[in-house]
Coordinates of C-alpha atoms and ligand atoms in Angstrom, one line a residue:
M177 CA -3.2 17.8 -14.8
K178 CA -6.2 16.9 -16.8
L179 CA -8.2 13.9 -15.6
N180 CA -11.7 13.0 -16.3
D181 CA -12.6 13.7 -12.6
N182 CA -10.0 16.1 -11.3
S183 CA -11.2 15.6 -7.8
L184 CA -9.2 12.4 -7.8
F185 CA -6.1 14.5 -7.9
R186 CA -5.6 15.4 -4.2
Q187 CA -2.8 17.5 -2.7
Q188 CA -3.7 17.1 0.8
A189 CA -3.2 13.9 3.4
Y190 CA -6.3 12.1 4.3
V191 CA -6.6 11.6 8.2
N192 CA -9.9 10.6 9.9
G193 CA -12.1 11.5 7.0
N194 CA -10.6 14.9 6.6
W195 CA -8.1 16.3 4.0
I196 CA -5.6 18.0 5.9
D197 CA -2.3 20.0 5.7
A198 CA 0.9 19.4 7.9
D199 CA 0.6 20.9 11.4
D200 CA 3.5 23.2 10.4
G201 CA 2.2 23.7 6.9
K202 CA 5.3 22.0 5.3
T203 CA 4.9 20.4 1.9
F204 CA 7.1 18.5 -0.5
E205 CA 7.1 18.2 -4.4
V206 CA 6.4 15.2 -6.4
T207 CA 8.0 15.2 -9.8
N208 CA 7.3 13.2 -13.0
P209 CA 10.3 10.8 -13.5
A210 CA 10.0 11.0 -17.3
T211 CA 10.1 14.9 -17.5
N212 CA 11.4 16.1 -14.0
E213 CA 8.3 18.3 -13.9
V214 CA 6.6 19.0 -10.8
I215 CA 3.3 17.3 -10.8
G216 CA 2.3 18.8 -7.4
T217 CA 2.9 19.0 -3.6
V218 CA 1.4 17.0 -0.6
P219 CA 1.9 17.7 3.0
D220 CA 5.0 16.6 4.8
L221 CA 3.4 15.0 7.9
G222 CA 5.4 13.8 11.1
A223 CA 4.7 11.8 14.2
A224 CA 2.0 14.1 15.6
E225 CA -0.3 13.7 12.8
T226 CA 0.4 10.0 12.5
K227 CA -0.4 9.6 16.1
R228 CA -3.8 11.4 15.5
A229 CA -4.5 9.1 12.7
I230 CA -3.9 6.1 14.9
E231 CA -6.0 7.3 17.5
A232 CA -8.8 8.1 15.1
A233 CA -8.5 4.6 13.7
N234 CA -8.9 3.2 17.3
E235 CA -11.9 5.2 17.7
A236 CA -13.5 4.1 14.5
W237 CA -12.6 0.5 15.0
P238 CA -15.4 -0.9 17.2
A239 CA -18.2 0.3 14.9
W240 CA -16.3 -1.1 11.9
R241 CA -15.8 -4.3 13.4
A242 CA -19.2 -4.5 14.7
K243 CA -20.5 -4.5 11.0
T244 CA -21.4 -7.9 9.5
A245 CA -18.9 -9.4 7.2
A246 CA -21.7 -9.1 4.4
E247 CA -21.9 -5.2 5.2
R248 CA -18.0 -4.7 5.0
S249 CA -18.1 -6.8 1.8
A250 CA -20.6 -4.7 0.3
I251 CA -18.6 -1.5 1.0
L252 CA -15.4 -3.2 -0.6
E253 CA -17.4 -4.1 -3.6
T254 CA -18.5 -0.6 -4.1
W255 CA -14.9 0.6 -3.6
F256 CA -13.9 -2.0 -6.3
N257 CA -16.5 -0.7 -8.7
L258 CA -15.5 3.0 -8.2
I259 CA -11.8 2.1 -8.9
M260 CA -12.6 0.3 -12.1
E261 CA -14.9 3.1 -13.1
N262 CA -12.0 5.6 -12.7
Q263 CA -9.3 3.2 -13.9
A264 CA -8.1 5.7 -16.7
D265 CA -7.8 8.5 -14.3
L266 CA -5.9 6.1 -11.6
A267 CA -3.6 4.8 -14.4
A268 CA -2.7 8.4 -15.5
L269 CA -1.8 9.5 -11.9
M270 CA 0.4 6.5 -11.6
T271 CA 2.2 7.0 -14.9
L272 CA 2.7 10.5 -13.9
E273 CA 4.3 10.0 -10.7
Q274 CA 5.9 6.6 -11.1
G275 CA 6.8 6.4 -15.0
K276 CA 5.6 3.1 -15.9
S277 CA 3.9 2.8 -19.3
I278 CA 0.1 3.6 -19.3
A279 CA -0.5 0.1 -20.4
E280 CA 1.3 -1.2 -17.2
S281 CA -0.5 1.5 -15.0
T282 CA -3.9 0.5 -16.3
G283 CA -2.9 -3.1 -15.5
E284 CA -1.9 -2.4 -12.1
V285 CA -5.0 -0.6 -11.4
A286 CA -6.9 -3.8 -12.3
Y287 CA -4.5 -5.9 -10.4
G288 CA -4.9 -3.6 -7.3
A289 CA -8.7 -3.7 -7.6
S290 CA -8.6 -7.5 -7.8
F291 CA -7.4 -7.7 -4.1
I292 CA -10.5 -5.6 -3.2
K293 CA -12.7 -7.9 -5.1
W294 CA -11.1 -10.9 -3.8
F295 CA -11.2 -10.0 -0.1
A296 CA -14.8 -8.7 -0.4
E297 CA -15.5 -12.2 -1.1
E298 CA -13.0 -13.9 1.4
C299 CA -14.1 -11.7 4.3
K300 CA -17.4 -13.6 4.5
R301 CA -15.6 -16.8 4.9
V302 CA -13.8 -16.4 8.2
Y303 CA -14.6 -19.6 9.7
G304 CA -13.8 -20.9 13.3
D305 CA -13.6 -24.5 14.8
T306 CA -15.2 -26.5 17.2
I307 CA -13.0 -29.1 19.0
P308 CA -14.1 -32.2 20.8
S309 CA -13.3 -31.7 24.4
K310 CA -11.8 -34.4 26.6
N311 CA -14.2 -33.1 29.5
T312 CA -18.0 -33.9 29.2
D313 CA -18.4 -30.5 31.2
Q314 CA -16.7 -28.4 28.5
R315 CA -17.3 -27.3 24.9
I316 CA -14.2 -26.0 22.9
V317 CA -14.6 -23.2 20.3
V318 CA -12.1 -21.5 18.3
T319 CA -12.9 -18.0 16.6
K320 CA -11.1 -15.8 14.5
E321 CA -11.1 -11.9 15.3
P322 CA -9.8 -8.7 13.7
I323 CA -6.4 -8.0 15.0
G324 CA -7.2 -4.2 15.4
V325 CA -5.5 -0.9 14.3
C326 CA -3.0 -1.6 11.4
A327 CA -0.3 0.4 9.9
A328 CA 1.2 0.1 6.4
I329 CA 4.2 1.5 4.7
T330 CA 4.4 0.9 0.9
P331 CA 6.9 1.3 -2.0
W332 CA 6.9 3.5 -5.2
N333 CA 7.0 0.7 -7.6
F334 CA 3.4 -0.4 -7.3
P335 CA 1.8 2.7 -5.9
N336 CA -1.8 1.3 -6.1
A337 CA -1.6 -2.5 -5.7
M338 CA 0.7 -2.6 -2.7
I339 CA -1.8 -0.6 -0.8
T340 CA -4.9 -2.5 -1.8
R341 CA -3.0 -5.8 -1.2
K342 CA -3.0 -4.7 2.4
A343 CA -5.9 -2.4 2.9
A344 CA -8.4 -4.8 1.4
P345 CA -7.8 -7.8 3.7
A346 CA -7.6 -5.5 6.8
F347 CA -10.9 -3.7 6.1
G348 CA -12.5 -7.1 5.3
A349 CA -11.4 -8.5 8.5
G350 CA -12.8 -5.6 10.3
C351 CA -9.6 -3.7 10.8
P352 CA -8.8 0.0 10.3
M353 CA -5.5 0.9 8.4
V354 CA -3.1 4.0 8.5
V355 CA -1.0 4.1 5.4
K356 CA 2.3 5.8 4.6
P357 CA 2.7 5.7 0.8
A358 CA 6.2 6.2 -0.6
E359 CA 7.2 9.8 -0.9
A360 CA 7.7 9.5 -4.8
T361 CA 4.1 8.3 -5.3
P362 CA 1.7 9.7 -3.1
F363 CA -1.1 10.6 -5.6
S364 CA -2.0 7.0 -6.4
A365 CA -2.8 6.4 -2.5
L366 CA -4.7 9.8 -2.1
A367 CA -6.9 8.9 -5.2
L368 CA -7.7 5.5 -3.5
A369 CA -8.7 7.4 -0.2
E370 CA -10.9 9.9 -2.2
L371 CA -12.7 6.7 -3.7
A372 CA -12.8 4.8 -0.4
E373 CA -14.6 7.7 1.1
R374 CA -17.0 7.8 -1.7
A375 CA -17.4 3.9 -1.2
G376 CA -18.6 4.5 2.6
I377 CA -15.5 3.5 4.2
P378 CA -16.0 5.4 7.4
A379 CA -13.8 8.3 8.8
G380 CA -10.7 6.9 10.6
I381 CA -10.9 3.4 9.0
F382 CA -8.5 4.5 6.2
S383 CA -6.0 7.3 6.5
V384 CA -3.1 8.2 4.2
V385 CA -0.3 10.2 5.9
T386 CA 2.1 11.6 3.4
A387 CA 5.7 12.3 4.3
S388 CA 8.9 13.2 2.4
Q389 CA 10.8 10.4 4.4
G390 CA 9.5 7.4 6.4
K391 CA 11.6 7.7 9.6
D392 CA 9.4 9.8 11.7
V393 CA 5.9 8.3 10.5
G394 CA 7.4 4.8 10.7
E395 CA 8.7 5.2 14.3
E396 CA 5.2 6.5 15.3
M397 CA 3.7 3.6 13.6
T398 CA 6.2 0.9 15.0
T399 CA 6.1 2.1 18.6
N400 CA 2.5 3.2 19.3
P401 CA 0.9 0.6 21.5
I402 CA -2.4 1.2 19.8
V403 CA -1.1 -0.1 16.5
R404 CA -1.4 -4.1 16.6
K405 CA 0.1 -4.9 13.4
V406 CA 2.4 -3.3 10.8
T407 CA 2.7 -4.4 7.3
F408 CA 5.5 -3.4 5.0
T409 CA 6.5 -3.7 1.4
G410 CA 10.0 -2.3 0.4
S411 CA 13.7 -3.1 0.9
T412 CA 15.0 -5.8 3.3
A413 CA 17.1 -3.0 4.8
V414 CA 14.2 -1.1 5.9
G415 CA 12.1 -4.0 6.7
K416 CA 14.8 -5.1 9.5
I417 CA 14.5 -1.5 10.9
L418 CA 10.9 -1.6 11.1
M419 CA 11.1 -5.1 12.7
K420 CA 13.6 -3.9 15.3
Q421 CA 11.4 -1.1 16.1
C422 CA 8.1 -3.1 16.4
S423 CA 9.9 -5.5 18.9
S424 CA 9.3 -3.0 21.7
T425 CA 5.6 -3.6 21.5
L426 CA 5.8 -7.1 19.9
K427 CA 3.5 -6.0 16.9
K428 CA 2.3 -8.6 14.3
M429 CA 4.4 -8.1 11.1
S430 CA 4.0 -8.8 7.4
L431 CA 7.1 -8.1 5.5
E432 CA 7.2 -8.1 1.6
L433 CA 11.0 -7.4 1.1
G434 CA 13.7 -7.6 -1.5
G435 CA 14.4 -10.4 -3.9
N436 CA 17.2 -11.9 -6.1
A437 CA 15.1 -14.2 -8.5
P438 CA 16.9 -16.8 -10.5
F439 CA 15.5 -17.8 -13.8
I440 CA 16.9 -21.3 -14.9
V441 CA 16.6 -22.4 -18.5
F442 CA 17.2 -26.1 -18.7
E443 CA 18.4 -27.8 -21.9
D444 CA 15.0 -29.5 -22.3
A445 CA 13.1 -26.1 -22.1
D446 CA 10.9 -24.5 -24.9
L447 CA 13.4 -21.8 -25.8
D448 CA 10.9 -19.5 -27.3
A449 CA 8.6 -19.8 -24.2
A450 CA 11.6 -19.2 -22.0
V451 CA 12.5 -16.1 -23.9
E452 CA 8.9 -14.8 -23.6
G453 CA 8.9 -15.5 -20.0
L454 CA 12.0 -13.8 -19.3
M455 CA 11.0 -10.7 -21.2
V456 CA 8.0 -10.1 -18.9
S457 CA 9.8 -11.2 -15.8
K458 CA 12.8 -9.1 -16.3
Y459 CA 11.6 -5.9 -18.1
R460 CA 8.2 -5.5 -16.4
N461 CA 8.2 -2.0 -14.8
S462 CA 11.6 -1.4 -16.4
G463 CA 13.1 -4.2 -14.1
Q464 CA 11.7 -2.5 -10.9
T465 CA 9.7 -5.1 -9.2
C466 CA 10.8 -7.4 -6.3
V467 CA 9.9 -10.5 -8.3
C468 CA 11.7 -9.5 -11.5
T469 CA 14.4 -12.1 -12.5
N470 CA 17.8 -11.0 -11.4
R471 CA 19.9 -13.8 -12.5
T472 CA 19.3 -15.8 -15.6
I473 CA 21.0 -19.2 -15.4
V474 CA 21.2 -21.1 -18.8
H475 CA 22.4 -24.5 -19.5
E476 CA 25.5 -24.4 -21.6
S477 CA 24.2 -26.5 -24.4
V478 CA 21.4 -23.9 -25.1
Y479 CA 23.2 -20.9 -23.9
D480 CA 24.2 -19.4 -27.3
E481 CA 20.7 -20.1 -28.9
F482 CA 19.0 -18.7 -26.0
A483 CA 21.2 -15.5 -25.7
A484 CA 20.6 -14.7 -29.5
K485 CA 16.9 -15.1 -29.3
L486 CA 16.7 -13.0 -26.1
A487 CA 19.0 -10.3 -27.5
A488 CA 16.6 -9.8 -30.5
K489 CA 13.6 -9.3 -28.1
V490 CA 15.4 -7.0 -25.8
G491 CA 16.4 -4.9 -28.8
E492 CA 12.6 -4.5 -29.7
L493 CA 11.7 -2.8 -26.4
K494 CA 10.8 0.9 -26.6
V495 CA 12.0 3.3 -24.1
G496 CA 10.2 6.6 -23.5
D497 CA 7.5 8.5 -21.7
G498 CA 5.0 6.1 -20.4
F499 CA 2.2 8.2 -22.0
E500 CA 3.7 7.8 -25.5
E501 CA 2.1 5.0 -27.7
G502 CA 4.1 1.8 -27.9
V503 CA 6.3 2.7 -24.9
N504 CA 7.0 -0.4 -22.7
Q505 CA 10.1 0.9 -20.8
G506 CA 9.5 3.9 -18.8
P507 CA 12.1 6.0 -16.9
L508 CA 13.7 4.6 -13.6
I509 CA 12.4 6.1 -10.5
N510 CA 15.5 8.3 -9.7
M511 CA 19.1 8.9 -10.4
A512 CA 20.1 6.6 -7.4
A513 CA 18.4 3.6 -9.4
V514 CA 20.4 4.6 -12.6
E515 CA 23.8 4.8 -10.6
K516 CA 23.0 1.3 -9.2
V517 CA 22.4 0.0 -12.6
E518 CA 25.4 1.6 -13.9
D519 CA 27.4 0.2 -11.1
H520 CA 26.4 -3.3 -11.6
I521 CA 27.0 -3.1 -15.3
S522 CA 30.4 -1.6 -15.1
D523 CA 31.4 -4.1 -12.4
A524 CA 30.3 -7.0 -14.5
V525 CA 32.1 -5.7 -17.6
E526 CA 35.5 -5.0 -15.6
K527 CA 35.2 -8.7 -14.4
G528 CA 34.6 -10.0 -17.9
A529 CA 31.0 -9.8 -18.8
K530 CA 30.0 -8.8 -22.4
V531 CA 27.3 -6.2 -23.2
L532 CA 25.0 -7.9 -26.0
V533 CA 22.2 -5.2 -25.9
G534 CA 22.2 -1.6 -24.2
G535 CA 24.5 -1.1 -21.3
K536 CA 24.3 2.7 -20.8
R537 CA 21.9 5.6 -20.2
H538 CA 19.2 6.2 -23.0
E539 CA 19.7 9.0 -25.3
L540 CA 16.6 10.5 -23.9
G541 CA 18.6 11.4 -20.7
K542 CA 17.1 12.0 -17.3
T543 CA 16.6 8.5 -15.7
F544 CA 16.0 6.6 -18.9
F545 CA 18.1 3.6 -19.3
E546 CA 18.7 1.2 -22.2
P547 CA 17.3 -2.2 -21.8
T548 CA 20.5 -4.3 -21.3
L549 CA 21.6 -7.9 -21.8
L550 CA 24.8 -9.2 -20.4
A551 CA 26.7 -12.5 -21.3
N552 CA 29.5 -14.3 -19.9
V553 CA 28.5 -13.4 -16.2
T554 CA 30.2 -15.0 -13.5
T555 CA 29.3 -15.4 -9.8
D556 CA 32.0 -13.0 -8.6
M557 CA 30.1 -10.0 -10.0
K558 CA 27.6 -7.8 -8.0
V559 CA 24.7 -8.8 -10.1
T560 CA 24.9 -12.3 -8.6
Y561 CA 24.1 -11.2 -5.1
E562 CA 22.6 -7.5 -5.2
E563 CA 19.1 -6.9 -6.3
T564 CA 19.6 -4.8 -9.5
F565 CA 16.1 -3.3 -9.6
G566 CA 16.6 -2.1 -13.2
P567 CA 16.4 -3.3 -16.8
V568 CA 19.5 -5.5 -16.7
A569 CA 19.7 -9.2 -17.6
P570 CA 22.7 -11.0 -16.7
L571 CA 23.1 -14.5 -18.4
F572 CA 25.1 -17.3 -16.3
S573 CA 25.6 -20.9 -17.6
F574 CA 25.5 -24.1 -15.9
K575 CA 26.3 -27.8 -16.5
T576 CA 24.1 -30.0 -14.3
E577 CA 20.6 -29.6 -12.7
A578 CA 22.4 -29.8 -9.1
E579 CA 24.6 -27.0 -10.0
A580 CA 21.8 -24.8 -11.3
I581 CA 19.9 -25.5 -8.0
Q582 CA 22.9 -24.6 -5.8
M583 CA 23.3 -21.4 -8.0
A584 CA 19.6 -20.4 -7.6
N585 CA 19.6 -21.0 -3.9
D586 CA 23.1 -19.3 -3.1
T587 CA 21.4 -16.0 -1.9
E588 CA 20.1 -14.7 1.5
F589 CA 16.8 -13.9 -0.4
G590 CA 13.9 -16.1 -1.1
L591 CA 11.0 -14.3 -2.9
A592 CA 10.4 -15.6 -6.4
A593 CA 12.2 -18.2 -8.5
Y594 CA 11.4 -19.6 -12.2
F595 CA 12.6 -22.3 -14.3
F596 CA 11.7 -23.6 -17.8
S597 CA 11.8 -27.3 -18.4
R598 CA 9.4 -29.9 -20.2
D599 CA 10.5 -32.7 -18.0
I600 CA 7.7 -33.5 -15.3
G601 CA 10.1 -35.2 -12.9
R602 CA 12.6 -32.5 -13.2
S603 CA 9.8 -29.8 -12.7
W604 CA 8.9 -31.5 -9.5
R605 CA 12.4 -31.9 -8.3
V606 CA 13.5 -28.4 -8.9
S607 CA 10.3 -26.8 -7.6
E608 CA 10.9 -28.6 -4.3
A609 CA 14.4 -27.9 -4.1
L610 CA 14.2 -24.2 -4.5
E611 CA 14.1 -22.1 -1.5
Y612 CA 11.7 -19.5 -2.4
G613 CA 8.3 -18.5 -1.5
M614 CA 7.0 -18.5 -5.0
V615 CA 8.1 -20.7 -8.1
G616 CA 7.1 -20.1 -11.7
V617 CA 7.4 -23.2 -13.8
N618 CA 7.3 -22.4 -17.4
S619 CA 6.0 -19.0 -16.6
G620 CA 7.6 -15.6 -15.9
L621 CA 4.4 -13.9 -14.6
I622 CA 2.9 -15.5 -11.5
S623 CA 1.6 -12.7 -9.3
T624 CA -2.3 -13.1 -8.8
E625 CA -4.6 -12.1 -6.2
V626 CA -5.7 -15.7 -5.8
A627 CA -2.3 -17.2 -4.8
P628 CA -0.1 -16.4 -1.6
F629 CA 2.4 -13.8 -2.4
G630 CA 5.5 -13.8 -0.2
G631 CA 9.0 -14.9 0.5
V632 CA 11.3 -16.9 3.1
K633 CA 14.8 -16.1 4.3
E634 CA 15.4 -12.4 4.0
S635 CA 12.7 -11.8 1.5
G636 CA 10.0 -11.4 4.3
L637 CA 7.3 -12.8 6.4
G638 CA 3.8 -13.7 5.9
R639 CA 1.7 -13.9 2.6
E640 CA -0.5 -11.4 0.8
G641 CA -3.5 -12.3 -1.3
S642 CA -5.2 -15.7 -1.4
K643 CA -7.3 -17.1 1.5
F644 CA -4.0 -17.0 3.4
G645 CA -3.7 -13.2 3.1
L646 CA -6.7 -12.7 5.5
D647 CA -5.1 -14.5 8.4
E648 CA -2.5 -11.7 8.5
Y649 CA -5.3 -9.4 10.0
L650 CA -6.9 -11.8 12.3
E651 CA -6.1 -13.3 15.6
T652 CA -7.1 -16.9 16.7
K653 CA -9.0 -17.0 20.0
Y654 CA -9.7 -20.4 21.9
I655 CA -12.9 -20.2 24.0
C656 CA -13.3 -23.0 26.7
M657 CA -17.0 -23.1 27.7
A658 CA -17.3 -25.1 31.1
G659 CA -20.3 -25.7 33.2
V660 CA -22.3 -27.5 30.4
S661 CA -23.2 -30.6 32.6
S662 CA -26.5 -30.3 34.2
Ligands
NAI180 N1 8.4 -7.9 -1.5 C1 7.7 -7.1 -2.3 O1 6.5 -7.3 -2.5 C2 8.3 -5.8 -2.7 C3 9.6 -5.5 -2.4 N2 10.2 -4.2 -2.8 C4 11.7 -4.0 -2.5 O2 11.6 -2.5 -2.3 C5 13.0 -1.9 -2.7 C6 12.6 -0.9 -3.5 O3 11.5 -0.2 -3.2 P1 11.9 1.3 -2.2 O4 10.6 2.0 -2.1 O5 13.2 1.8 -2.8 O6 12.1 0.5 -0.9 P2 12.4 1.4 0.5 O7 12.5 0.3 1.5 O8 13.4 2.3 0.3 O9 11.0 2.2 0.8 C7 9.9 1.6 1.0 C8 8.9 2.5 1.9 O10 9.7 2.5 3.0 C9 9.6 3.7 3.6 N3 10.8 3.9 4.4 C10 12.1 4.0 4.1 N4 12.9 4.3 5.1 C11 12.2 4.0 6.3 C12 12.3 4.2 7.5 N5 13.5 4.3 8.2 N6 11.2 3.9 8.5 C13 10.0 4.0 7.9 N7 9.7 3.8 6.5 C14 10.8 3.8 5.8 C15 9.8 4.6 2.2 O11 9.4 5.9 2.5 C16 8.7 3.8 1.4 O12 7.4 4.2 1.7 C17 13.4 -3.0 -3.5 O13 14.4 -3.9 -2.6 C18 12.4 -4.1 -3.6 O14 12.7 -5.5 -3.8 C19 9.2 -3.4 -3.6 C20 8.2 -3.6 -4.0 C21 7.4 -5.0 -3.5
LIG181 O1 5.9 -4.5 -5.8 C1 6.3 -5.5 -6.5 O2 7.3 -5.9 -6.9 C2 5.2 -6.5 -6.5 O3 4.8 -7.0 -5.4 C3 5.3 -7.3 -7.7 S1 4.0 -8.0 -8.3 O4 3.0 -8.3 -7.3 O5 3.2 -6.9 -9.2 O6 4.5 -9.1 -9.2

């Protein structure tokens, strides 16, 4: 491992301001998905260590919430500056452990930092209300207060931004947070902790508990009565487990879960723009994002032209080690991901789909996979209703606007949706008809810290980023002040 600052490569967990090993000394290996080489090891913590981290957070909370918003904001600004000063090292760690191209890793570090910058500003604008009382003897005031000790469980696909998107509003609101990163990508989280400590985030306010599986740590986080809020980004299946576990102490939750994004190309679309939009929406992070297009639905009159244009662009994608110049398609995170992609492709082909580009494991071996484009896809195929989470673009066709909307909404998910049209009336009609938390019109890349990110139906609860993201870490208090009359 060669970084500009090697102290950012941490192989211990970070609990209550201390770098620690597991109580039983156990560790687990973290490998580079591009080479299968072991990058390093981290401690395999369990419920006992997690309990201590939660208790330390509770001890540290009063002093942190007593700081003014301006004081917390200044510390977040320092954390932001340190992250950007160390962007190259943080990106290198991410490409090593997650596999995405160094360009995408560098972009994610900046994206993750943008949440810290955003909430450093937003946290100074936590306003309340005064409400005219019906009683002259009373005054009514509404205040917003930090919810308390928070716990976060995050995924491997955005190992930096999915932490800062939670920690920044929590810290800004005056809350501590204990984070369990994905077992595949702990080093990005530990580097964030190192820089948080340097920025002045006090011991106990930010802890990172590493574990080879989420169950034990998750059970402690979701059942410990000290924890007031659990925020999770990951699969819908795990989100449901956590929600059940949180019910015993009725914790507030944010859930950013799975998706099944439709991408509709209407007959009046700018086809070149639609191809560009699909390339970024589908193949970003080798198709491993929750907002990746999962189903491309093209009007029959432009289907062949769109498919030909898209096939040409998909064929230009370069697969390889994320550190290699020009590579924009890294490896998938593990063999299970490869097997799911293969299952979706074989199921579609068996049922009549045609492979226009790719379709099989890449000649580089390991978890590298050919960017794939499928035509003649029909709704009886798995790719219709399961999230592929890989570099496969299935093309469906439709005849009418109503049919396209029906196809797009025919899923239990509701995270992101996209469509391309140059008709203003259609743009409003379709935007309003789509049952999704986020809609991209003539754009395939809509994620930003300034807008509310989140889904409806089984894609989750709550919103992250934007002014709405702070509310997830605040409670509303109504104060009735009586005895005012002399
Ligand atoms: N809505 C969103 O913003 C995002 C959603 N996702 C979704 O996540 C999935 C892929 O990411 P994965 O990491 O494979 O998801 P995953 O749900 O398997 O794992 C996510 C995290 O949950 C932990 N975990 C797993 N089982 C657990 C349990 N029983 N108790 C506590 N923690 C547990 C894992 O260790 C990891 O840290 C896809 O479905 C994708 O759509 C991923 C990123 C963003
Ligand atoms: O993990 C994800 O899929 C991210 O939420 C997607 S994004 O915010 O980078 O678009």
